[in-house]
Short mmCIF file of C-alpha atoms in Angstrom, two decimals:
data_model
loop_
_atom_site.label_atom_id
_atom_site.label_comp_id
_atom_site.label_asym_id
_atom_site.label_seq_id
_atom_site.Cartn_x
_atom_site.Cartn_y
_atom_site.Cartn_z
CA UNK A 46 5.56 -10.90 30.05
CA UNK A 47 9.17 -11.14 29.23
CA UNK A 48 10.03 -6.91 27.86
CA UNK A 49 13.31 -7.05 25.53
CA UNK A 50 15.18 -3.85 24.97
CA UNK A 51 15.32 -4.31 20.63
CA UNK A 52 13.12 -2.12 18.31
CA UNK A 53 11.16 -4.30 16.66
CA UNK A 54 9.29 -4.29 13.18
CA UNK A 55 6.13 -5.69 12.28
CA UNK A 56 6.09 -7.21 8.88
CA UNK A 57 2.70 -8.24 7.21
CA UNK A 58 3.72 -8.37 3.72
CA UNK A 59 6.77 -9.06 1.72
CA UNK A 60 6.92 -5.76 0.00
CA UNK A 61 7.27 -4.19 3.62
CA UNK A 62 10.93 -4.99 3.54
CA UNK A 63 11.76 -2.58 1.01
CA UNK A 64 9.21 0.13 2.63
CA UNK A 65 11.68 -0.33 6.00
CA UNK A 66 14.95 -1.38 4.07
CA UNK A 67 16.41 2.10 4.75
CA UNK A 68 15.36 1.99 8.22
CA UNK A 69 16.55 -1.14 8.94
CA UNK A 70 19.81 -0.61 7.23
CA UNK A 71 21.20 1.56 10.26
CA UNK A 72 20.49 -0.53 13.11
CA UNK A 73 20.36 -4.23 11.28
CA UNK A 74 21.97 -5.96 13.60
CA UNK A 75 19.73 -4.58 16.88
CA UNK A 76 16.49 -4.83 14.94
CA UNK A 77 14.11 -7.88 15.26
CA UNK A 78 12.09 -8.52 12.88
CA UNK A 79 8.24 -9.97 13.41
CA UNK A 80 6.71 -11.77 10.80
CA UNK A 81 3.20 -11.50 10.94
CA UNK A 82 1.81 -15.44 10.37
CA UNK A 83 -1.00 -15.38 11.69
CA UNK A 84 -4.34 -17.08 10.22
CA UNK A 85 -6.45 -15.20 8.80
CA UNK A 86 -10.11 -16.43 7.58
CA UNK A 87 -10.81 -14.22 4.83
CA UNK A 88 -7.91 -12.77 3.29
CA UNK A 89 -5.99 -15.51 0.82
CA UNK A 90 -3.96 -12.92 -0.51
CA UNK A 91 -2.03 -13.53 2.70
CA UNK A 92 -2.09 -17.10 3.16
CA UNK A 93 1.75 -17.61 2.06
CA UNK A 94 3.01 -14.30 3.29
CA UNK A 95 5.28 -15.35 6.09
CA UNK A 96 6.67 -18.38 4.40
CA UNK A 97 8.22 -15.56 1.25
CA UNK A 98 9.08 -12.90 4.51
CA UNK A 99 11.27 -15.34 5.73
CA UNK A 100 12.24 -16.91 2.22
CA UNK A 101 13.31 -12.97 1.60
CA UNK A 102 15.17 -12.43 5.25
CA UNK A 103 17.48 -15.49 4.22
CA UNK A 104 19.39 -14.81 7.36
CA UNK A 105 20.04 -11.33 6.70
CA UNK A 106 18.27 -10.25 10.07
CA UNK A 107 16.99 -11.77 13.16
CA UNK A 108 13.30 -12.53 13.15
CA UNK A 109 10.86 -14.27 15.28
CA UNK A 110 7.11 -15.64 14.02
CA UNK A 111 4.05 -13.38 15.77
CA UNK A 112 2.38 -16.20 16.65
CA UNK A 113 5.26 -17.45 19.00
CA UNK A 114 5.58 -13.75 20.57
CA UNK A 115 2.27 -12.53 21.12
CA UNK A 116 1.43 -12.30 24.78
CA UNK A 117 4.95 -13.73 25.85
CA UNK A 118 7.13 -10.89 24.59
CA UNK A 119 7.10 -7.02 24.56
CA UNK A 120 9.70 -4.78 23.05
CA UNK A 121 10.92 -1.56 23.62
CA UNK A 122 9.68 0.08 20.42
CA UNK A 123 7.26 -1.41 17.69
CA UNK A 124 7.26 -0.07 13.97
CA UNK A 125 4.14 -1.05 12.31
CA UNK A 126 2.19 -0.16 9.05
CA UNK A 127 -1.05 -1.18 10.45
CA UNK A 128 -2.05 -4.28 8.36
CA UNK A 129 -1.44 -7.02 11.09
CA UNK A 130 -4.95 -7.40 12.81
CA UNK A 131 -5.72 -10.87 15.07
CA UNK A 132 -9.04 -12.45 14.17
CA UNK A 133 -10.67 -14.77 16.83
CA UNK A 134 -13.87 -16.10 16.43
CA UNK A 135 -15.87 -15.66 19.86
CA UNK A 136 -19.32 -16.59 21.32
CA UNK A 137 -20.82 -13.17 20.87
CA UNK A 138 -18.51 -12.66 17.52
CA UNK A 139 -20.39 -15.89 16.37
CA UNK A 140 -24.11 -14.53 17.80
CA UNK A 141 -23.39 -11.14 15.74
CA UNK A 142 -23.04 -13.43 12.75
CA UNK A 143 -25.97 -15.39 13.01
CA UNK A 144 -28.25 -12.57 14.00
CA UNK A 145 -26.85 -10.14 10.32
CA UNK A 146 -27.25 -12.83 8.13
CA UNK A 147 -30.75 -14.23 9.39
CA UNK A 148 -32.84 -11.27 10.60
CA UNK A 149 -30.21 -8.29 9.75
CA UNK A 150 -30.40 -9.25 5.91
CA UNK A 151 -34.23 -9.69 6.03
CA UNK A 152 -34.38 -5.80 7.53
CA UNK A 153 -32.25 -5.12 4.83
CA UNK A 154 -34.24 -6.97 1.73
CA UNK A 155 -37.25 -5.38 2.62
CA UNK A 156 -36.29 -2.18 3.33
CA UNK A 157 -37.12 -1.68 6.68
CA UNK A 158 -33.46 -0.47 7.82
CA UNK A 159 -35.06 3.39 6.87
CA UNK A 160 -38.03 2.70 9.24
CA UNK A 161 -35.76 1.42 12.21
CA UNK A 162 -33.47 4.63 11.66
CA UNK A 163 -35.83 6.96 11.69
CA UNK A 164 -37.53 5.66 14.68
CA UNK A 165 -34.79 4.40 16.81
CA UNK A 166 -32.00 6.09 14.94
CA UNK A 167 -30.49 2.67 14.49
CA UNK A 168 -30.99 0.44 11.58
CA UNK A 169 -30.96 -2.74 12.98
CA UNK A 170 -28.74 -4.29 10.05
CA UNK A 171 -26.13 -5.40 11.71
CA UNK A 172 -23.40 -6.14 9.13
CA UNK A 173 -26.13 -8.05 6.69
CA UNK A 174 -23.92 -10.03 4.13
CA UNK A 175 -20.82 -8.64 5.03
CA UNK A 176 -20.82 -9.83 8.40
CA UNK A 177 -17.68 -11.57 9.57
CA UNK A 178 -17.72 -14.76 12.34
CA UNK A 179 -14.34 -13.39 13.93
CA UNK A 180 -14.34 -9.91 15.85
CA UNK A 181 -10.07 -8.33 14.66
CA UNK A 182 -8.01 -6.84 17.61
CA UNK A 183 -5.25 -4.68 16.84
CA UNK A 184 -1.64 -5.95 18.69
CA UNK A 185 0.76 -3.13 18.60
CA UNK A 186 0.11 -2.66 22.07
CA UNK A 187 0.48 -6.64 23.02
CA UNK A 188 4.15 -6.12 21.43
CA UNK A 189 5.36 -2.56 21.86
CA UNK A 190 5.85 -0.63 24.72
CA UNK A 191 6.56 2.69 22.41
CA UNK A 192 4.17 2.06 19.22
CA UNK A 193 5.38 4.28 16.57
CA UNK A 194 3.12 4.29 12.78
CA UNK A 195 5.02 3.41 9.89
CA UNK A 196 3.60 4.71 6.95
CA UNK A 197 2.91 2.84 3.88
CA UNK A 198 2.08 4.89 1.06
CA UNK A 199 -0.28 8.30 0.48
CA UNK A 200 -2.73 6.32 -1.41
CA UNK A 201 -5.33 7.83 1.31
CA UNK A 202 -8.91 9.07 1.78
CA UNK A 203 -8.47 12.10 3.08
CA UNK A 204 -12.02 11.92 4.70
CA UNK A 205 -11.60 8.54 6.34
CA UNK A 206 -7.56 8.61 7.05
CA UNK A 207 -6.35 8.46 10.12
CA UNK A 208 -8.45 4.92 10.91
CA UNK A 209 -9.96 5.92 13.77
CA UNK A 210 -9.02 2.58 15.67
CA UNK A 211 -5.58 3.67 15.24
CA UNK A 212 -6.58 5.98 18.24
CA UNK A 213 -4.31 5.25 21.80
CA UNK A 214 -2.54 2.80 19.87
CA UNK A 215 0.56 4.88 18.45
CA UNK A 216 2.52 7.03 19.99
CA UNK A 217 4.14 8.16 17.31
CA UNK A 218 3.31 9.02 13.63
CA UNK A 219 5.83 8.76 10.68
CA UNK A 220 4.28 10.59 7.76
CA UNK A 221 5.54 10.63 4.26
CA UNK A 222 3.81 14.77 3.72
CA UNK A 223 2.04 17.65 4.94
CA UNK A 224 -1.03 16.30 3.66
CA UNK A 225 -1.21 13.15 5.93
CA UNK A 226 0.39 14.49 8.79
CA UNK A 227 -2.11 17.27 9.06
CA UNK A 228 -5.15 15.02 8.65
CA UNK A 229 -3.82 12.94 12.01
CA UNK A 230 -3.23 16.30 14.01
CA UNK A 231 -6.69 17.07 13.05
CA UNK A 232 -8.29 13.60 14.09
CA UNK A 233 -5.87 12.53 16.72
CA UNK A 234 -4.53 16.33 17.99
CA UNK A 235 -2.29 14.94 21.21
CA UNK A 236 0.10 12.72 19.09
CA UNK A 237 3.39 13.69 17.51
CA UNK A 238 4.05 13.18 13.86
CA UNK A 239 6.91 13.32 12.14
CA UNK A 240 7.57 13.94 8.32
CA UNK A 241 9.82 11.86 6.99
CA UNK A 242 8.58 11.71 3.13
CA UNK A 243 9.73 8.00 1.22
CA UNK A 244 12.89 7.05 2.36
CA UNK A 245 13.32 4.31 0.46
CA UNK A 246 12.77 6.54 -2.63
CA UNK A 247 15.84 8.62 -1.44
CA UNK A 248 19.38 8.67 -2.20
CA UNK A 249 18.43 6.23 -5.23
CA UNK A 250 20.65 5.36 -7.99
CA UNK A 251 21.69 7.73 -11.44
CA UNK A 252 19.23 6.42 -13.91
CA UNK A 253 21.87 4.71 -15.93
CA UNK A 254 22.85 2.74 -13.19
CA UNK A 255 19.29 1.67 -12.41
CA UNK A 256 18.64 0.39 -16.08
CA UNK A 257 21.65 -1.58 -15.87
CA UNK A 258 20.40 -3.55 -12.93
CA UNK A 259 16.83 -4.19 -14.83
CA UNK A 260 18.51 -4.52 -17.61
CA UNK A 261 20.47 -7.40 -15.84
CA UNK A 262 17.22 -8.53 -13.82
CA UNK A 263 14.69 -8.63 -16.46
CA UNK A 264 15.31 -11.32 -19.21
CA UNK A 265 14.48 -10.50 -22.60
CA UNK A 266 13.87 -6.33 -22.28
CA UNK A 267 15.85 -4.59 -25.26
CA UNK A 268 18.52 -2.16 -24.02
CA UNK A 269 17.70 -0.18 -27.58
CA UNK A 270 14.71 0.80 -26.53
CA UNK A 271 13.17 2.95 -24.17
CA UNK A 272 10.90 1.49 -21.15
CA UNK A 273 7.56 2.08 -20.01
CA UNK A 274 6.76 0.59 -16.43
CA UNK A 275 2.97 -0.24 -16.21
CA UNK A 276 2.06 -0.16 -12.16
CA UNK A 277 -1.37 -1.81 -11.98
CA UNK A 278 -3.13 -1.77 -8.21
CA UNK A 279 -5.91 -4.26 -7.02
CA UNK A 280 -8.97 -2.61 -7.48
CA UNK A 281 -12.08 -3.82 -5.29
CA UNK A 282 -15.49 -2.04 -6.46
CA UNK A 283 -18.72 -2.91 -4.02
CA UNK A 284 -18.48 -6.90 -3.93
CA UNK A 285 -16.03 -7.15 -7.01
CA UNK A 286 -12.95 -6.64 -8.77
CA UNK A 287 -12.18 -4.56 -11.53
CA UNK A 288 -9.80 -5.66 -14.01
CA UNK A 289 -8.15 -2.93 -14.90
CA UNK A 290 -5.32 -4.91 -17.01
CA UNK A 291 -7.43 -6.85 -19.10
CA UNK A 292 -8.78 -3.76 -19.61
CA UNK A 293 -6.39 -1.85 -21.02
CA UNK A 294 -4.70 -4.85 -22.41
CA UNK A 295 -5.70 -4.28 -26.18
CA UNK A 296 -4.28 -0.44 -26.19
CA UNK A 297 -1.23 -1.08 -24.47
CA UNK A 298 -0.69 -3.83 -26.54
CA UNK A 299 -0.16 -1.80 -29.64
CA UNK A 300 2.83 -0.55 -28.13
CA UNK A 301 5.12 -3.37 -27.49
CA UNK A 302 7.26 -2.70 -30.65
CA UNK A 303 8.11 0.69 -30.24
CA UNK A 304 9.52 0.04 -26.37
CA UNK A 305 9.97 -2.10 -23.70
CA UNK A 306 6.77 -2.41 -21.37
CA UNK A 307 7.58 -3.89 -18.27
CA UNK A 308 4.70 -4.65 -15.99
CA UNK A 309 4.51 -5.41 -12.08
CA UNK A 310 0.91 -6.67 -11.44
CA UNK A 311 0.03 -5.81 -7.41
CA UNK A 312 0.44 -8.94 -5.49
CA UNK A 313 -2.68 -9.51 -4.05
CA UNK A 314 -4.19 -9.24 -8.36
CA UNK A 315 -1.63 -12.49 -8.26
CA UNK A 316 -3.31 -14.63 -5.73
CA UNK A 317 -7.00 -13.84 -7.50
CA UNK A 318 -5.58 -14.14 -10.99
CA UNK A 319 -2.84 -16.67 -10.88
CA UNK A 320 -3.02 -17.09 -15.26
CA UNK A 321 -2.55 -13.22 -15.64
CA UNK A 322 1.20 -13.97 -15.49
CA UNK A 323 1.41 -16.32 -18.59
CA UNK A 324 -0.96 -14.26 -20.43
CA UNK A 325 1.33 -10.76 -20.20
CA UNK A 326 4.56 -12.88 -20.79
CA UNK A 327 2.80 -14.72 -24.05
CA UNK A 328 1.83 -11.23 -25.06
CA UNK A 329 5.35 -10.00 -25.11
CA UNK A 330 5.16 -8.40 -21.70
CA UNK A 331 7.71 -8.38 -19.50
CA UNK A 332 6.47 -9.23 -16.05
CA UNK A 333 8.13 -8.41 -12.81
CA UNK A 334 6.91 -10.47 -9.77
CA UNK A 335 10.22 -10.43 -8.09
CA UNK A 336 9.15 -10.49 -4.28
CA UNK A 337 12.04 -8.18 -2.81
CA UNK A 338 12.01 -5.95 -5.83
CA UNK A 339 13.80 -2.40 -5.07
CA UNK A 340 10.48 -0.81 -6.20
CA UNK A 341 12.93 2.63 -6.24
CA UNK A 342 15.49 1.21 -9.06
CA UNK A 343 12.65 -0.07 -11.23
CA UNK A 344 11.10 3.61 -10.87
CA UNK A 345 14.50 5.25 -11.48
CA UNK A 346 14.61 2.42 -15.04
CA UNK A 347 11.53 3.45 -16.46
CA UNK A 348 11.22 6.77 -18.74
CA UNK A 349 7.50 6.90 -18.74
CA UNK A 350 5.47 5.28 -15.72
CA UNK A 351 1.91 3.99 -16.48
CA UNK A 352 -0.76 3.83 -13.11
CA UNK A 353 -4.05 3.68 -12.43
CA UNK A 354 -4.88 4.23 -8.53
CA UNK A 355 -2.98 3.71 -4.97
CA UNK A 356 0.63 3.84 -4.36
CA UNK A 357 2.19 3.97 -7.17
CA UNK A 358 0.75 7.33 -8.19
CA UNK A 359 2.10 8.76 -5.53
CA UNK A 360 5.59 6.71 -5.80
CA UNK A 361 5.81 8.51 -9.64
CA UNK A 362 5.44 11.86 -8.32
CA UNK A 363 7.55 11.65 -5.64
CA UNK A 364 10.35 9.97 -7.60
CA UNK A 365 9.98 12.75 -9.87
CA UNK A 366 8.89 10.21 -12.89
CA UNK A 367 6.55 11.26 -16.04
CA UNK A 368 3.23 9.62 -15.21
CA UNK A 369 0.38 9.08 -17.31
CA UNK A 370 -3.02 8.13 -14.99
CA UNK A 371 -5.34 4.79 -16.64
CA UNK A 372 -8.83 5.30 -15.33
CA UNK A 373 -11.04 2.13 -14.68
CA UNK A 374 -14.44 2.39 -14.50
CA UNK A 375 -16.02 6.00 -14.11
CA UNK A 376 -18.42 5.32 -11.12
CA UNK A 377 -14.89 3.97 -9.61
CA UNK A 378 -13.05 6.87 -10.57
CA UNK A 379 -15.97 9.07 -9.30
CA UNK A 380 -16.00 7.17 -5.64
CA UNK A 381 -12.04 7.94 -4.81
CA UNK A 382 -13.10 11.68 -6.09
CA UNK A 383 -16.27 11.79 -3.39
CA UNK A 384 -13.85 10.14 -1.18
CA UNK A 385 -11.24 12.46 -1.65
CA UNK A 386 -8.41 9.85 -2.17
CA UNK A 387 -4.95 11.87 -2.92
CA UNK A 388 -4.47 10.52 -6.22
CA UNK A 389 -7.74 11.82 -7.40
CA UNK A 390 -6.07 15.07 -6.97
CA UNK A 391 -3.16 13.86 -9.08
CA UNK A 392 -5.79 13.53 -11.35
CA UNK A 393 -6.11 17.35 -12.12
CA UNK A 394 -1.88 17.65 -12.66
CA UNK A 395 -0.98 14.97 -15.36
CA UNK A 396 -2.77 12.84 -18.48
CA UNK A 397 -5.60 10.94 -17.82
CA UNK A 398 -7.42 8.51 -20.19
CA UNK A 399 -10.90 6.80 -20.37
CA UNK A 400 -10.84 3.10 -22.00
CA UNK A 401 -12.18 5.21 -25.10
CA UNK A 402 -9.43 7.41 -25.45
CA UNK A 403 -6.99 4.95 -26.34
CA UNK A 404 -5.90 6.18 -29.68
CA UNK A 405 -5.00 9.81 -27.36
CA UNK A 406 -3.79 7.42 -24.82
CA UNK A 407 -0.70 6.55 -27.21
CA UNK A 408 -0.12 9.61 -28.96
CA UNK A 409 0.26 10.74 -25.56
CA UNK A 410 2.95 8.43 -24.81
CA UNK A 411 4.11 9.02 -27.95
CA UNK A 412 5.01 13.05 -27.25
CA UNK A 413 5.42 12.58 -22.99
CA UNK A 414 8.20 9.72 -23.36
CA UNK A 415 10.39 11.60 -25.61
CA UNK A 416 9.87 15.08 -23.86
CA UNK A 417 10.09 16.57 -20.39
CA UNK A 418 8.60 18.98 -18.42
CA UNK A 419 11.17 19.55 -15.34
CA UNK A 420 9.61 22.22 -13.68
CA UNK A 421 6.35 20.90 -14.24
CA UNK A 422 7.31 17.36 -12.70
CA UNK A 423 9.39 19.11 -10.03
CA UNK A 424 6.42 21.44 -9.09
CA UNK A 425 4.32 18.11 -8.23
CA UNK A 426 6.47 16.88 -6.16
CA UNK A 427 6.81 19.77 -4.32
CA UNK A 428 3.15 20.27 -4.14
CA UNK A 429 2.25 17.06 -2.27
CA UNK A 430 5.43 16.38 -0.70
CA UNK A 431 7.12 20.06 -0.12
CA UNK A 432 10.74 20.58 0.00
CA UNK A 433 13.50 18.76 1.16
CA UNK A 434 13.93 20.36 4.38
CA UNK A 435 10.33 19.94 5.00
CA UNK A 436 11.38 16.01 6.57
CA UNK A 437 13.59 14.03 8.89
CA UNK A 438 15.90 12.15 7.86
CA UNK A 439 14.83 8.88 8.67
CA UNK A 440 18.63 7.47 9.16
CA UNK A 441 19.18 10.44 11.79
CA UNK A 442 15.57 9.14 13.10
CA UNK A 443 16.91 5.56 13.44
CA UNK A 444 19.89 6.42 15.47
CA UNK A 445 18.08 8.64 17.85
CA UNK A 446 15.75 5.42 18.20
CA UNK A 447 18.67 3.31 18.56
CA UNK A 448 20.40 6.13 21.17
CA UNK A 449 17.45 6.11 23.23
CA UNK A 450 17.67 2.41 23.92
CA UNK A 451 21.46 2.66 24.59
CA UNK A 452 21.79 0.10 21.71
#
């Protein structure tokens, strides 16, 4: 296997190219680029992902296709979020199958997984209906020599994070807090981690100057008015999805005369509800799908941001924005809370509405847009992400990278 002396980046999804852009930025022209394009049997969401990587590189960096790479090259250091996985369908993947969805769902239907585990502590299930035909392997290791974790947002279960197959695959752990860096010393105690908070939410643009680019971006938005930015996630429930737009559609409605209400549904929401576009625009919505979006500059824009779960709760607070939490359901809400996802603990340090609450939903926005609560917001940020000294700085991070590999 040819080894090349580059640091490397796996990419899985367009949006990662803003997560690395301030990485990348340093060492651009020593940095190749792997775009994951891989096939992969059950996830659609990711069925045109390289083509709009590579669409979005428009020659600005040197990149090479995973599937071209894998077993032929290995570079000196791999950055990687995690989400690249290589499904193959095997003989005893295939056998596994078979044997969950015949006999493993018939244990299951009539309730005889209970007996089997209290007998032979096993429950003979198998994966019943959610068995796969494909076994994944992780490739980090194919690729890297030096395998460092890139993280992608604190959106995290604090009982399940670190993944536990994550284990002897990085060396190294970039974390954006205490919180998550602690919870892989605990589970993995041997590796190094280093804090590095969201560095592409640093050094960002004065506020003005960031509504004058989405000003400029955004066709139609009023420049009289102030801006509320509604960040939506996917939400998958048991076998379904939650739509928690739709949802809140009617309330949020009500308030497209008084401001501007720009809304970015999460791309995978896209793939599984390709009409949701029209229907926000018709509505007067103004709908952001731009694929290499500065996600940072459309934070900075906004003077009130509206989330419900995931990454952008956590993106608010750290940006230092006033955020206002939309629940969905409340056995979903309940699950992340018995789960002990991170923004279920934002929950207890800004407004949260019910569906029913939606006349208290607007006053709310109502008072928050107009008013501010510095030390409050500044307090937050502090409390999940500590103080400034607390992290790297991830352009002194790149060099050293860069140093070591006499690049």
């Amino acid at each position: 296997m040819k080894v090349i002396n580059k640091i490397a980046i796996l990419i899985s999804w367009p949006r990662e190219l803003d997560m690395f852009s301030v990485f990348t930025e340093n060492i651009l022209g020593d940095v190749i680029i792997i775009v994951d394009d891989l096939t992969y049997y059950t996830q659609d969401e990711k069925r045109d992902n390289a083509k709009y990587i590579i669409e979005l590189l428009d020659n600005r960096a040197d990149y090479v296709l995973l599937s071209e790479v894998l077993r032929k090259e290995k570079y000196s250091v791999l950055l990687s979020t995690a989400q690249t996985l290589q499904e193959k369908i095997t003989f005893h993947s295939y056998l596994k199958y078979l044997y969950s969805i015949s006999i493993g769902s018939f244990i299951h239907y009539f309730g005889l997984s209970k007996f089997f585990l209290r007998v032979i502590k096993h429950s003979l299930v198998g994966d019943g209906k959610h068995a796969r035909k494909f076994k994944r392997y992780r490739i980090e290791k194919v690729i890297g020599k030096k395998v460092i974790k890139y993280p992608k947002g604190l959106d995290i279960s604090k009982l399940t994070y670190p993944d536990k197959q994550w284990k002897n695959i990085f060396d190294l752990y970039f974390c954006h807090s205490k919180i998550d860096k602690d919870l892989i010393s605990d589970k993995f105690p041997n590796v190094k981690c280093i804090n590095i908070g969201y560095p592409k939410y640093d050094n960002i643009l004065p506020i003005n100057s960031a509504k004058k680019i989405i000003y400029s971006e955004i066709s139609n938005i009023n420049t009289s008015k102030l801006t509320l930015l509604w960040m939506p996630t996917i939400i998958r429930f048991g076998d379904g999805f939650i739509d928690n737009i739709r949802m809140w559609l009617p309330v949020i409605e009500r308030l497209l005369g008084e401001f501007n209400i720009i809304i970015r549904p999460h791309p995978k929401v896209l793939v599984i509800d390709p009409k949701i576009v029209n229907n926000l625009a018709e509505l007067g919505f103004l709908v952001d799908i731009k694929k290499d979006r500065n996600l940072g500059v459309l934070y900075q824009s906004a003077d009130l941001v509206l989330a419900d779960y995931g990454g952008s709760v956590l993106s608010s607070v750290y940006m230092k924005k006033k955020l206002i939490l939309l629940n969905a359901t409340s056995k979903y809400t309940q699950m992340r809370k018995k789960r002990m996802y991170i923004d279920a603990d934002v929950r207890n340090n800004v407004s949260t509405f019910n569906i029913d609450n939606g006349n208290a939903l607007i006053e709310q926005i109502m008072s928050d847009v107009r008013n501010s609560d510095e030390l409050k917001i500044n307090s937050l940020k502090e409390r999940y992400f500590g103080k400034k000294y607390d992290r790297e700085n991830i352009r002194e991070l790149s060099y050293k990278l860069a140093k070591e590999l006499h690049i």
